[in-house]
Amino acid sequence: MATFFGEVVSVYSRAVEEDEEEEEEGEEDAEIRREVQKQREVHLNWRSEIAESIESSSDKTFQCSDLVIAVGQNASGFLSAFVLSTGNWDVVGTVTLWNERTKGPSQVTNTQLPEESRCVLYRQAACPSVVICQCTYYVAEDQLFQWTEKVLGSIQRRGLRVLVLSDCSVAEYKTSECITASPSPFLRTLKTSEYRDALRCPLMEQPNILTGLPAAVLSHCQVHRIPAVVYQCYSDVACPDSLTMEAYRPALSCLSSKLGKVDYNPSTEVLRKVVRVSEAQSNLYT
């Protein structure tokens, strides 16, 4: 084969050399890929007594009827102020992972759960059928499937209902109308086909879509025919604040019937405490 520079080369010999190089690079790439995948694994860590009860169950799953997942600082702060502040809630598990934006332990044992984690599962002694999961870290795209399979896959599906509260910037909200027609913060919702209860806010208008962990959870529930609903709060603030937290108040009606007791009017001190803790965790210089 002649090139534009007059060089004559053998097509067959060049192809053989390139194939050999590709095979060598493929082996190295496969080893690197395995190491990266191992480092980026998602780990669900149950407390020791919970892990024992799961192992002793017939289907090896955690028994609960309602799973509430809060994704983001404001959604988690809302649950802390309005729900977790009432009654005695115990930590039953954590979800740990590592990626470029989430620096955390790769794995912990179920006998020694970390005291501070950005994804914690709680259960109330008086109402063990409801589990709350607060998730404030970033889950990368290649970890979303793992997260949903590890968490939702370990919980019984029969009779399970899932409620997701999610934070989102109002800059991502798409509308043909003036944004002042829906002053932020405001809620929009999406649900699975199995979810039959009344919705507490308008449906999310096209072409708006869910992304990240809320989308992964809703997709998992749709595939496995689990009733699930996502309430996404659009806010114009980057940091947690009490106004955005209170925007989730309509979702309380989904919880009050199950928990029996929620704090509809948390004190100013409780709200300040939640905001203050969130600000301390997100400080650029600490």
PDB file of C-alpha atoms in Angstrom:
ATOM      1  CA  MET A   1       0.000   0.000   0.000  1.00  0.00           C
ATOM      2  CA  ALA A   2       1.447   3.398  -0.988  1.00  0.00           C
ATOM      3  CA  THR A   3       1.034   6.452   1.206  1.00  0.00           C
ATOM      4  CA  PHE A   4       1.034  10.118   0.215  1.00  0.00           C
ATOM      5  CA  PHE A   5       4.701  10.286   1.240  1.00  0.00           C
ATOM      6  CA  GLY A   6       5.780   7.488  -1.085  1.00  0.00           C
ATOM      7  CA  GLU A   7       6.243   4.889   1.633  1.00  0.00           C
ATOM      8  CA  VAL A   8       5.282   1.346   0.740  1.00  0.00           C
ATOM      9  CA  VAL A   9       4.239  -0.869   3.631  1.00  0.00           C
ATOM     10  CA  SER A  10       2.733  -4.287   4.016  1.00  0.00           C
ATOM     11  CA  VAL A  11      -0.888  -4.092   5.026  1.00  0.00           C
ATOM     12  CA  TYR A  12      -0.792  -7.599   6.544  1.00  0.00           C
ATOM     13  CA  SER A  13       2.312  -7.012   8.686  1.00  0.00           C
ATOM     14  CA  ARG A  14       1.027  -3.691  10.038  1.00  0.00           C
ATOM     15  CA  ALA A  15      -2.318  -5.251  10.949  1.00  0.00           C
ATOM     16  CA  VAL A  16      -0.608  -8.091  12.834  1.00  0.00           C
ATOM     17  CA  GLU A  17       1.558  -5.682  14.815  1.00  0.00           C
ATOM     18  CA  GLU A  18      -1.442  -3.524  15.686  1.00  0.00           C
ATOM     19  CA  ASP A  19      -3.446  -6.567  16.819  1.00  0.00           C
ATOM     20  CA  GLU A  20      -0.616  -7.687  19.099  1.00  0.00           C
ATOM     21  CA  GLU A  21      -0.372  -4.229  20.631  1.00  0.00           C
ATOM     22  CA  GLU A  22      -4.150  -4.106  21.125  1.00  0.00           C
ATOM     23  CA  GLU A  23      -4.108  -7.491  22.889  1.00  0.00           C
ATOM     24  CA  GLU A  24      -1.371  -6.357  25.271  1.00  0.00           C
ATOM     25  CA  GLU A  25      -3.165  -3.085  26.000  1.00  0.00           C
ATOM     26  CA  GLY A  26      -6.432  -4.971  26.443  1.00  0.00           C
ATOM     27  CA  GLU A  27      -4.982  -7.136  29.218  1.00  0.00           C
ATOM     28  CA  GLU A  28      -3.617  -4.104  31.022  1.00  0.00           C
ATOM     29  CA  ASP A  29      -6.897  -2.236  30.601  1.00  0.00           C
ATOM     30  CA  ALA A  30      -8.855  -5.207  31.948  1.00  0.00           C
ATOM     31  CA  GLU A  31      -6.684  -5.323  35.081  1.00  0.00           C
ATOM     32  CA  ILE A  32      -7.065  -1.585  35.631  1.00  0.00           C
ATOM     33  CA  ARG A  33     -10.809  -1.855  35.067  1.00  0.00           C
ATOM     34  CA  ARG A  34     -11.091  -4.601  37.689  1.00  0.00           C
ATOM     35  CA  GLU A  35      -9.195  -2.502  40.224  1.00  0.00           C
ATOM     36  CA  VAL A  36     -11.355   0.539  39.532  1.00  0.00           C
ATOM     37  CA  GLN A  37     -14.566  -1.479  39.789  1.00  0.00           C
ATOM     38  CA  LYS A  38     -13.433  -2.946  43.103  1.00  0.00           C
ATOM     39  CA  GLN A  39     -12.635   0.503  44.460  1.00  0.00           C
ATOM     40  CA  ARG A  40     -15.987   1.898  43.325  1.00  0.00           C
ATOM     41  CA  GLU A  41     -18.145  -0.856  44.795  1.00  0.00           C
ATOM     42  CA  VAL A  42     -21.158   0.156  46.879  1.00  0.00           C
ATOM     43  CA  HIS A  43     -21.381  -1.477  50.313  1.00  0.00           C
ATOM     44  CA  LEU A  44     -24.540  -1.844  52.396  1.00  0.00           C
ATOM     45  CA  ASN A  45     -23.633  -2.339  56.050  1.00  0.00           C
ATOM     46  CA  TRP A  46     -26.374  -3.525  58.411  1.00  0.00           C
ATOM     47  CA  ARG A  47     -26.051  -3.376  62.166  1.00  0.00           C
ATOM     48  CA  SER A  48     -25.060  -6.766  63.548  1.00  0.00           C
ATOM     49  CA  GLU A  49     -28.467  -7.714  65.002  1.00  0.00           C
ATOM     50  CA  ILE A  50     -30.215  -6.576  61.801  1.00  0.00           C
ATOM     51  CA  ALA A  51     -27.808  -8.615  59.662  1.00  0.00           C
ATOM     52  CA  GLU A  52     -28.523 -11.675  61.823  1.00  0.00           C
ATOM     53  CA  SER A  53     -32.288 -11.260  61.442  1.00  0.00           C
ATOM     54  CA  ILE A  54     -31.909 -10.954  57.677  1.00  0.00           C
ATOM     55  CA  GLU A  55     -29.851 -14.137  57.522  1.00  0.00           C
ATOM     56  CA  SER A  56     -32.428 -16.001  59.579  1.00  0.00           C
ATOM     57  CA  SER A  57     -35.367 -14.857  57.432  1.00  0.00           C
ATOM     58  CA  SER A  58     -36.769 -17.157  54.758  1.00  0.00           C
ATOM     59  CA  ASP A  59     -36.095 -14.810  51.829  1.00  0.00           C
ATOM     60  CA  LYS A  60     -32.916 -13.179  53.253  1.00  0.00           C
ATOM     61  CA  THR A  61     -34.414  -9.689  53.103  1.00  0.00           C
ATOM     62  CA  PHE A  62     -35.110  -6.858  55.514  1.00  0.00           C
ATOM     63  CA  GLN A  63     -38.762  -6.601  56.500  1.00  0.00           C
ATOM     64  CA  CYS A  64     -40.417  -3.179  56.181  1.00  0.00           C
ATOM     65  CA  SER A  65     -43.510  -1.725  54.557  1.00  0.00           C
ATOM     66  CA  ASP A  66     -42.353   1.825  53.763  1.00  0.00           C
ATOM     67  CA  LEU A  67     -38.952   3.090  52.666  1.00  0.00           C
ATOM     68  CA  VAL A  68     -38.370   6.853  52.676  1.00  0.00           C
ATOM     69  CA  ILE A  69     -35.243   8.062  50.844  1.00  0.00           C
ATOM     70  CA  ALA A  70     -34.047  11.661  51.138  1.00  0.00           C
ATOM     71  CA  VAL A  71     -31.512  12.696  48.488  1.00  0.00           C
ATOM     72  CA  GLY A  72     -29.756  16.001  49.157  1.00  0.00           C
ATOM     73  CA  GLN A  73     -29.135  18.382  52.041  1.00  0.00           C
ATOM     74  CA  ASN A  74     -32.583  19.995  52.150  1.00  0.00           C
ATOM     75  CA  ALA A  75     -34.496  16.744  51.794  1.00  0.00           C
ATOM     76  CA  SER A  76     -32.404  15.158  54.550  1.00  0.00           C
ATOM     77  CA  GLY A  77     -32.741  18.266  56.693  1.00  0.00           C
ATOM     78  CA  PHE A  78     -36.509  18.161  56.283  1.00  0.00           C
ATOM     79  CA  LEU A  79     -36.657  14.616  57.630  1.00  0.00           C
ATOM     80  CA  SER A  80     -34.314  15.515  60.480  1.00  0.00           C
ATOM     81  CA  ALA A  81     -36.451  18.475  61.580  1.00  0.00           C
ATOM     82  CA  PHE A  82     -39.971  17.183  60.895  1.00  0.00           C
ATOM     83  CA  VAL A  83     -39.654  13.418  61.452  1.00  0.00           C
ATOM     84  CA  LEU A  84     -36.429  12.251  63.113  1.00  0.00           C
ATOM     85  CA  SER A  85     -36.760  14.889  65.844  1.00  0.00           C
ATOM     86  CA  THR A  86     -39.808  13.025  67.218  1.00  0.00           C
ATOM     87  CA  GLY A  87     -39.578   9.610  68.821  1.00  0.00           C
ATOM     88  CA  ASN A  88     -36.539   7.395  69.194  1.00  0.00           C
ATOM     89  CA  TRP A  89     -34.867   6.510  65.918  1.00  0.00           C
ATOM     90  CA  ASP A  90     -32.039   3.994  65.770  1.00  0.00           C
ATOM     91  CA  VAL A  91     -29.387   3.612  63.094  1.00  0.00           C
ATOM     92  CA  VAL A  92     -29.874   0.210  61.435  1.00  0.00           C
ATOM     93  CA  GLY A  93     -27.398   0.537  58.590  1.00  0.00           C
ATOM     94  CA  THR A  94     -25.247   2.676  56.336  1.00  0.00           C
ATOM     95  CA  VAL A  95     -24.331   2.718  52.654  1.00  0.00           C
ATOM     96  CA  THR A  96     -20.689   3.504  51.896  1.00  0.00           C
ATOM     97  CA  LEU A  97     -18.979   4.179  48.592  1.00  0.00           C
ATOM     98  CA  TRP A  98     -16.061   6.032  47.039  1.00  0.00           C
ATOM     99  CA  ASN A  99     -15.848   8.183  43.922  1.00  0.00           C
ATOM    100  CA  GLU A 100     -14.159  11.379  42.760  1.00  0.00           C
ATOM    101  CA  ARG A 101     -16.639  13.563  44.653  1.00  0.00           C
ATOM    102  CA  THR A 102     -17.377  11.299  47.594  1.00  0.00           C
ATOM    103  CA  LYS A 103     -14.376  10.453  49.742  1.00  0.00           C
ATOM    104  CA  GLY A 104     -15.420   7.841  52.233  1.00  0.00           C
ATOM    105  CA  PRO A 105     -14.486   4.428  53.620  1.00  0.00           C
ATOM    106  CA  SER A 106     -14.525   1.678  51.045  1.00  0.00           C
ATOM    107  CA  GLN A 107     -16.154  -0.765  53.428  1.00  0.00           C
ATOM    108  CA  VAL A 108     -17.004  -1.212  57.101  1.00  0.00           C
ATOM    109  CA  THR A 109     -18.142  -4.203  59.092  1.00  0.00           C
ATOM    110  CA  ASN A 110     -21.728  -4.608  60.220  1.00  0.00           C
ATOM    111  CA  THR A 111     -20.582  -4.681  63.855  1.00  0.00           C
ATOM    112  CA  GLN A 112     -18.914  -1.271  63.736  1.00  0.00           C
ATOM    113  CA  LEU A 113     -20.972   1.214  61.769  1.00  0.00           C
ATOM    114  CA  PRO A 114     -19.316   4.630  61.309  1.00  0.00           C
ATOM    115  CA  GLU A 115     -20.537   7.282  63.704  1.00  0.00           C
ATOM    116  CA  GLU A 116     -20.668   9.830  60.900  1.00  0.00           C
ATOM    117  CA  SER A 117     -21.900   8.782  57.503  1.00  0.00           C
ATOM    118  CA  ARG A 118     -23.570  10.634  54.677  1.00  0.00           C
ATOM    119  CA  CYS A 119     -25.974   7.781  53.934  1.00  0.00           C
ATOM    120  CA  VAL A 120     -27.705   6.395  57.011  1.00  0.00           C
ATOM    121  CA  LEU A 121     -30.752   4.163  57.467  1.00  0.00           C
ATOM    122  CA  TYR A 122     -32.979   4.712  60.514  1.00  0.00           C
ATOM    123  CA  ARG A 123     -35.821   2.766  62.077  1.00  0.00           C
ATOM    124  CA  GLN A 124     -38.124   3.772  64.915  1.00  0.00           C
ATOM    125  CA  ALA A 125     -38.660   1.265  67.698  1.00  0.00           C
ATOM    126  CA  ALA A 126     -42.346   2.171  67.987  1.00  0.00           C
ATOM    127  CA  CYS A 127     -42.860   1.846  64.220  1.00  0.00           C
ATOM    128  CA  PRO A 128     -40.329  -0.686  62.836  1.00  0.00           C
ATOM    129  CA  SER A 129     -42.188  -1.037  59.534  1.00  0.00           C
ATOM    130  CA  VAL A 130     -40.919   2.371  58.317  1.00  0.00           C
ATOM    131  CA  VAL A 131     -37.270   2.893  57.352  1.00  0.00           C
ATOM    132  CA  ILE A 132     -35.769   6.302  56.573  1.00  0.00           C
ATOM    133  CA  CYS A 133     -32.628   6.645  54.458  1.00  0.00           C
ATOM    134  CA  GLN A 134     -30.804   9.993  54.410  1.00  0.00           C
ATOM    135  CA  CYS A 135     -28.357  10.286  51.524  1.00  0.00           C
ATOM    136  CA  THR A 136     -26.307  13.472  51.183  1.00  0.00           C
ATOM    137  CA  TYR A 137     -23.370  12.275  49.088  1.00  0.00           C
ATOM    138  CA  TYR A 138     -22.914  12.128  45.316  1.00  0.00           C
ATOM    139  CA  VAL A 139     -23.537   8.781  43.635  1.00  0.00           C
ATOM    140  CA  ALA A 140     -21.693   8.493  40.316  1.00  0.00           C
ATOM    141  CA  GLU A 141     -23.444   7.195  37.200  1.00  0.00           C
ATOM    142  CA  ASP A 142     -21.604   3.865  37.284  1.00  0.00           C
ATOM    143  CA  GLN A 143     -22.654   3.383  40.930  1.00  0.00           C
ATOM    144  CA  LEU A 144     -26.388   4.103  40.606  1.00  0.00           C
ATOM    145  CA  PHE A 145     -27.357   0.564  39.586  1.00  0.00           C
ATOM    146  CA  GLN A 146     -25.235  -0.898  42.390  1.00  0.00           C
ATOM    147  CA  TRP A 147     -26.806   1.429  44.957  1.00  0.00           C
ATOM    148  CA  THR A 148     -30.372   0.570  44.044  1.00  0.00           C
ATOM    149  CA  GLU A 149     -29.658  -3.160  43.784  1.00  0.00           C
ATOM    150  CA  LYS A 150     -27.868  -3.249  47.149  1.00  0.00           C
ATOM    151  CA  VAL A 151     -30.430  -1.179  49.066  1.00  0.00           C
ATOM    152  CA  LEU A 152     -33.756  -2.020  47.419  1.00  0.00           C
ATOM    153  CA  GLY A 153     -32.662  -5.550  46.591  1.00  0.00           C
ATOM    154  CA  SER A 154     -32.109  -6.305  50.285  1.00  0.00           C
ATOM    155  CA  ILE A 155     -35.637  -5.200  51.288  1.00  0.00           C
ATOM    156  CA  GLN A 156     -38.740  -7.332  50.847  1.00  0.00           C
ATOM    157  CA  ARG A 157     -40.782  -6.323  47.788  1.00  0.00           C
ATOM    158  CA  ARG A 158     -44.165  -7.649  48.871  1.00  0.00           C
ATOM    159  CA  GLY A 159     -46.191  -4.788  50.307  1.00  0.00           C
ATOM    160  CA  LEU A 160     -43.297  -2.323  49.986  1.00  0.00           C
ATOM    161  CA  ARG A 161     -43.915   1.350  49.179  1.00  0.00           C
ATOM    162  CA  VAL A 162     -41.145   3.833  48.398  1.00  0.00           C
ATOM    163  CA  LEU A 163     -41.163   7.608  48.895  1.00  0.00           C
ATOM    164  CA  VAL A 164     -38.246   9.678  47.568  1.00  0.00           C
ATOM    165  CA  LEU A 165     -37.577  13.322  48.454  1.00  0.00           C
ATOM    166  CA  SER A 166     -35.033  14.988  46.191  1.00  0.00           C
ATOM    167  CA  ASP A 167     -33.234  18.343  45.928  1.00  0.00           C
ATOM    168  CA  CYS A 168     -32.739  20.036  42.564  1.00  0.00           C
ATOM    169  CA  SER A 169     -31.586  23.443  41.353  1.00  0.00           C
ATOM    170  CA  VAL A 170     -34.313  25.616  39.846  1.00  0.00           C
ATOM    171  CA  ALA A 171     -31.847  26.341  37.012  1.00  0.00           C
ATOM    172  CA  GLU A 172     -32.522  22.799  35.751  1.00  0.00           C
ATOM    173  CA  TYR A 173     -36.284  23.383  35.590  1.00  0.00           C
ATOM    174  CA  LYS A 174     -37.542  23.840  32.026  1.00  0.00           C
ATOM    175  CA  THR A 175     -40.713  25.782  31.286  1.00  0.00           C
ATOM    176  CA  SER A 176     -42.138  27.949  28.508  1.00  0.00           C
ATOM    177  CA  GLU A 177     -43.634  30.306  31.086  1.00  0.00           C
ATOM    178  CA  CYS A 178     -41.950  32.902  33.218  1.00  0.00           C
ATOM    179  CA  ILE A 179     -40.331  31.186  36.176  1.00  0.00           C
ATOM    180  CA  THR A 180     -41.956  33.725  38.506  1.00  0.00           C
ATOM    181  CA  ALA A 181     -45.246  31.937  37.820  1.00  0.00           C
ATOM    182  CA  SER A 182     -43.881  29.168  40.061  1.00  0.00           C
ATOM    183  CA  PRO A 183     -41.715  30.966  42.620  1.00  0.00           C
ATOM    184  CA  SER A 184     -39.125  28.678  44.158  1.00  0.00           C
ATOM    185  CA  PRO A 185     -39.001  26.560  46.120  1.00  0.00           C
ATOM    186  CA  PHE A 186     -41.724  24.379  44.606  1.00  0.00           C
ATOM    187  CA  LEU A 187     -42.459  20.659  44.279  1.00  0.00           C
ATOM    188  CA  ARG A 188     -42.996  18.430  41.274  1.00  0.00           C
ATOM    189  CA  THR A 189     -43.631  14.696  41.310  1.00  0.00           C
ATOM    190  CA  LEU A 190     -43.257  11.510  39.269  1.00  0.00           C
ATOM    191  CA  LYS A 191     -44.566   8.067  40.178  1.00  0.00           C
ATOM    192  CA  THR A 192     -44.553   4.468  39.072  1.00  0.00           C
ATOM    193  CA  SER A 193     -47.599   2.903  37.435  1.00  0.00           C
ATOM    194  CA  GLU A 194     -48.267   0.881  40.609  1.00  0.00           C
ATOM    195  CA  TYR A 195     -48.569   3.955  42.833  1.00  0.00           C
ATOM    196  CA  ARG A 196     -52.279   4.643  43.460  1.00  0.00           C
ATOM    197  CA  ASP A 197     -52.373   7.260  46.219  1.00  0.00           C
ATOM    198  CA  ALA A 198     -53.258  10.904  45.623  1.00  0.00           C
ATOM    199  CA  LEU A 199     -50.354  13.136  44.622  1.00  0.00           C
ATOM    200  CA  ARG A 200     -49.538  16.122  46.817  1.00  0.00           C
ATOM    201  CA  CYS A 201     -48.239  18.431  44.069  1.00  0.00           C
ATOM    202  CA  PRO A 202     -48.385  18.776  40.242  1.00  0.00           C
ATOM    203  CA  LEU A 203     -46.779  16.173  38.021  1.00  0.00           C
ATOM    204  CA  MET A 204     -43.404  17.050  36.510  1.00  0.00           C
ATOM    205  CA  GLU A 205     -44.006  18.708  33.154  1.00  0.00           C
ATOM    206  CA  GLN A 206     -42.204  17.659  29.994  1.00  0.00           C
ATOM    207  CA  PRO A 207     -39.397  17.977  29.023  1.00  0.00           C
ATOM    208  CA  ASN A 208     -38.232  17.920  32.663  1.00  0.00           C
ATOM    209  CA  ILE A 209     -36.745  14.606  33.787  1.00  0.00           C
ATOM    210  CA  LEU A 210     -35.360  12.991  36.901  1.00  0.00           C
ATOM    211  CA  THR A 211     -31.646  12.295  37.049  1.00  0.00           C
ATOM    212  CA  GLY A 212     -29.203  10.646  39.419  1.00  0.00           C
ATOM    213  CA  LEU A 213     -30.243   8.530  42.375  1.00  0.00           C
ATOM    214  CA  PRO A 214     -33.973   9.492  42.358  1.00  0.00           C
ATOM    215  CA  ALA A 215     -34.236   8.378  38.723  1.00  0.00           C
ATOM    216  CA  ALA A 216     -32.414   5.121  39.471  1.00  0.00           C
ATOM    217  CA  VAL A 217     -34.704   4.339  42.419  1.00  0.00           C
ATOM    218  CA  LEU A 218     -37.868   5.125  40.458  1.00  0.00           C
ATOM    219  CA  SER A 219     -36.694   3.017  37.491  1.00  0.00           C
ATOM    220  CA  HIS A 220     -35.923   0.090  39.794  1.00  0.00           C
ATOM    221  CA  CYS A 221     -39.368   0.323  41.365  1.00  0.00           C
ATOM    222  CA  GLN A 222     -41.073   0.550  37.960  1.00  0.00           C
ATOM    223  CA  VAL A 223     -39.280  -2.578  36.724  1.00  0.00           C
ATOM    224  CA  HIS A 224     -40.091  -4.553  39.882  1.00  0.00           C
ATOM    225  CA  ARG A 225     -43.663  -3.212  40.132  1.00  0.00           C
ATOM    226  CA  ILE A 226     -43.119  -1.454  43.462  1.00  0.00           C
ATOM    227  CA  PRO A 227     -45.392   1.510  44.242  1.00  0.00           C
ATOM    228  CA  ALA A 228     -43.095   4.527  44.407  1.00  0.00           C
ATOM    229  CA  VAL A 229     -43.314   8.299  44.166  1.00  0.00           C
ATOM    230  CA  VAL A 230     -40.655  11.014  43.925  1.00  0.00           C
ATOM    231  CA  TYR A 231     -41.194  14.545  45.207  1.00  0.00           C
ATOM    232  CA  GLN A 232     -38.518  16.811  43.758  1.00  0.00           C
ATOM    233  CA  CYS A 233     -38.024  20.270  45.209  1.00  0.00           C
ATOM    234  CA  TYR A 234     -36.697  22.983  42.895  1.00  0.00           C
ATOM    235  CA  SER A 235     -34.871  25.688  44.832  1.00  0.00           C
ATOM    236  CA  ASP A 236     -32.781  28.720  43.932  1.00  0.00           C
ATOM    237  CA  VAL A 237     -30.387  28.336  46.875  1.00  0.00           C
ATOM    238  CA  ALA A 238     -27.257  26.204  46.859  1.00  0.00           C
ATOM    239  CA  CYS A 239     -27.081  25.750  50.637  1.00  0.00           C
ATOM    240  CA  PRO A 240     -29.696  24.185  52.944  1.00  0.00           C
ATOM    241  CA  ASP A 241     -32.259  26.601  54.357  1.00  0.00           C
ATOM    242  CA  SER A 242     -35.452  26.316  56.370  1.00  0.00           C
ATOM    243  CA  LEU A 243     -37.670  27.710  53.581  1.00  0.00           C
ATOM    244  CA  THR A 244     -36.666  24.973  51.157  1.00  0.00           C
ATOM    245  CA  MET A 245     -37.045  22.309  53.837  1.00  0.00           C
ATOM    246  CA  GLU A 246     -40.590  23.426  54.570  1.00  0.00           C
ATOM    247  CA  ALA A 247     -41.440  23.078  50.874  1.00  0.00           C
ATOM    248  CA  TYR A 248     -41.520  19.317  51.458  1.00  0.00           C
ATOM    249  CA  ARG A 249     -44.329  19.746  53.999  1.00  0.00           C
ATOM    250  CA  PRO A 250     -47.059  18.304  51.651  1.00  0.00           C
ATOM    251  CA  ALA A 251     -45.179  14.993  51.730  1.00  0.00           C
ATOM    252  CA  LEU A 252     -45.820  14.735  55.470  1.00  0.00           C
ATOM    253  CA  SER A 253     -49.296  13.407  54.774  1.00  0.00           C
ATOM    254  CA  CYS A 254     -47.649  10.343  53.217  1.00  0.00           C
ATOM    255  CA  LEU A 255     -45.739   9.740  56.449  1.00  0.00           C
ATOM    256  CA  SER A 256     -48.129  10.769  59.202  1.00  0.00           C
ATOM    257  CA  SER A 257     -50.509   7.875  58.521  1.00  0.00           C
ATOM    258  CA  LYS A 258     -47.638   5.411  58.913  1.00  0.00           C
ATOM    259  CA  LEU A 259     -45.667   6.995  61.729  1.00  0.00           C
ATOM    260  CA  GLY A 260     -48.602   8.345  63.683  1.00  0.00           C
ATOM    261  CA  LYS A 261     -46.503  11.202  65.026  1.00  0.00           C
ATOM    262  CA  VAL A 262     -44.603  13.846  63.088  1.00  0.00           C
ATOM    263  CA  ASP A 263     -43.653  17.393  64.017  1.00  0.00           C
ATOM    264  CA  TYR A 264     -45.696  19.616  61.715  1.00  0.00           C
ATOM    265  CA  ASN A 265     -44.283  22.770  63.302  1.00  0.00           C
ATOM    266  CA  PRO A 266     -40.700  22.234  64.415  1.00  0.00           C
ATOM    267  CA  SER A 267     -39.243  24.969  66.552  1.00  0.00           C
ATOM    268  CA  THR A 268     -36.991  27.605  65.078  1.00  0.00           C
ATOM    269  CA  GLU A 269     -34.133  26.207  67.137  1.00  0.00           C
ATOM    270  CA  VAL A 270     -34.562  22.758  65.578  1.00  0.00           C
ATOM    271  CA  LEU A 271     -34.497  24.223  62.062  1.00  0.00           C
ATOM    272  CA  ARG A 272     -31.473  26.369  62.887  1.00  0.00           C
ATOM    273  CA  LYS A 273     -29.645  23.361  64.262  1.00  0.00           C
ATOM    274  CA  VAL A 274     -30.209  21.367  61.077  1.00  0.00           C
ATOM    275  CA  VAL A 275     -29.081  24.259  58.868  1.00  0.00           C
ATOM    276  CA  ARG A 276     -26.076  24.946  61.072  1.00  0.00           C
ATOM    277  CA  VAL A 277     -24.882  21.340  60.942  1.00  0.00           C
ATOM    278  CA  SER A 278     -25.274  21.250  57.151  1.00  0.00           C
ATOM    279  CA  GLU A 279     -23.322  24.488  56.757  1.00  0.00           C
ATOM    280  CA  ALA A 280     -20.495  23.169  58.910  1.00  0.00           C
ATOM    281  CA  GLN A 281     -20.187  20.039  56.759  1.00  0.00           C
ATOM    282  CA  SER A 282     -20.039  22.043  53.514  1.00  0.00           C
ATOM    283  CA  ASN A 283     -17.547  24.697  54.655  1.00  0.00           C
ATOM    284  CA  LEU A 284     -14.854  25.160  52.024  1.00  0.00           C
ATOM    285  CA  TYR A 285     -12.111  25.756  54.583  1.00  0.00           C
ATOM    286  CA  THR A 286     -12.853  22.968  57.107  1.00  0.00           C
TER     287      THR A 286
END
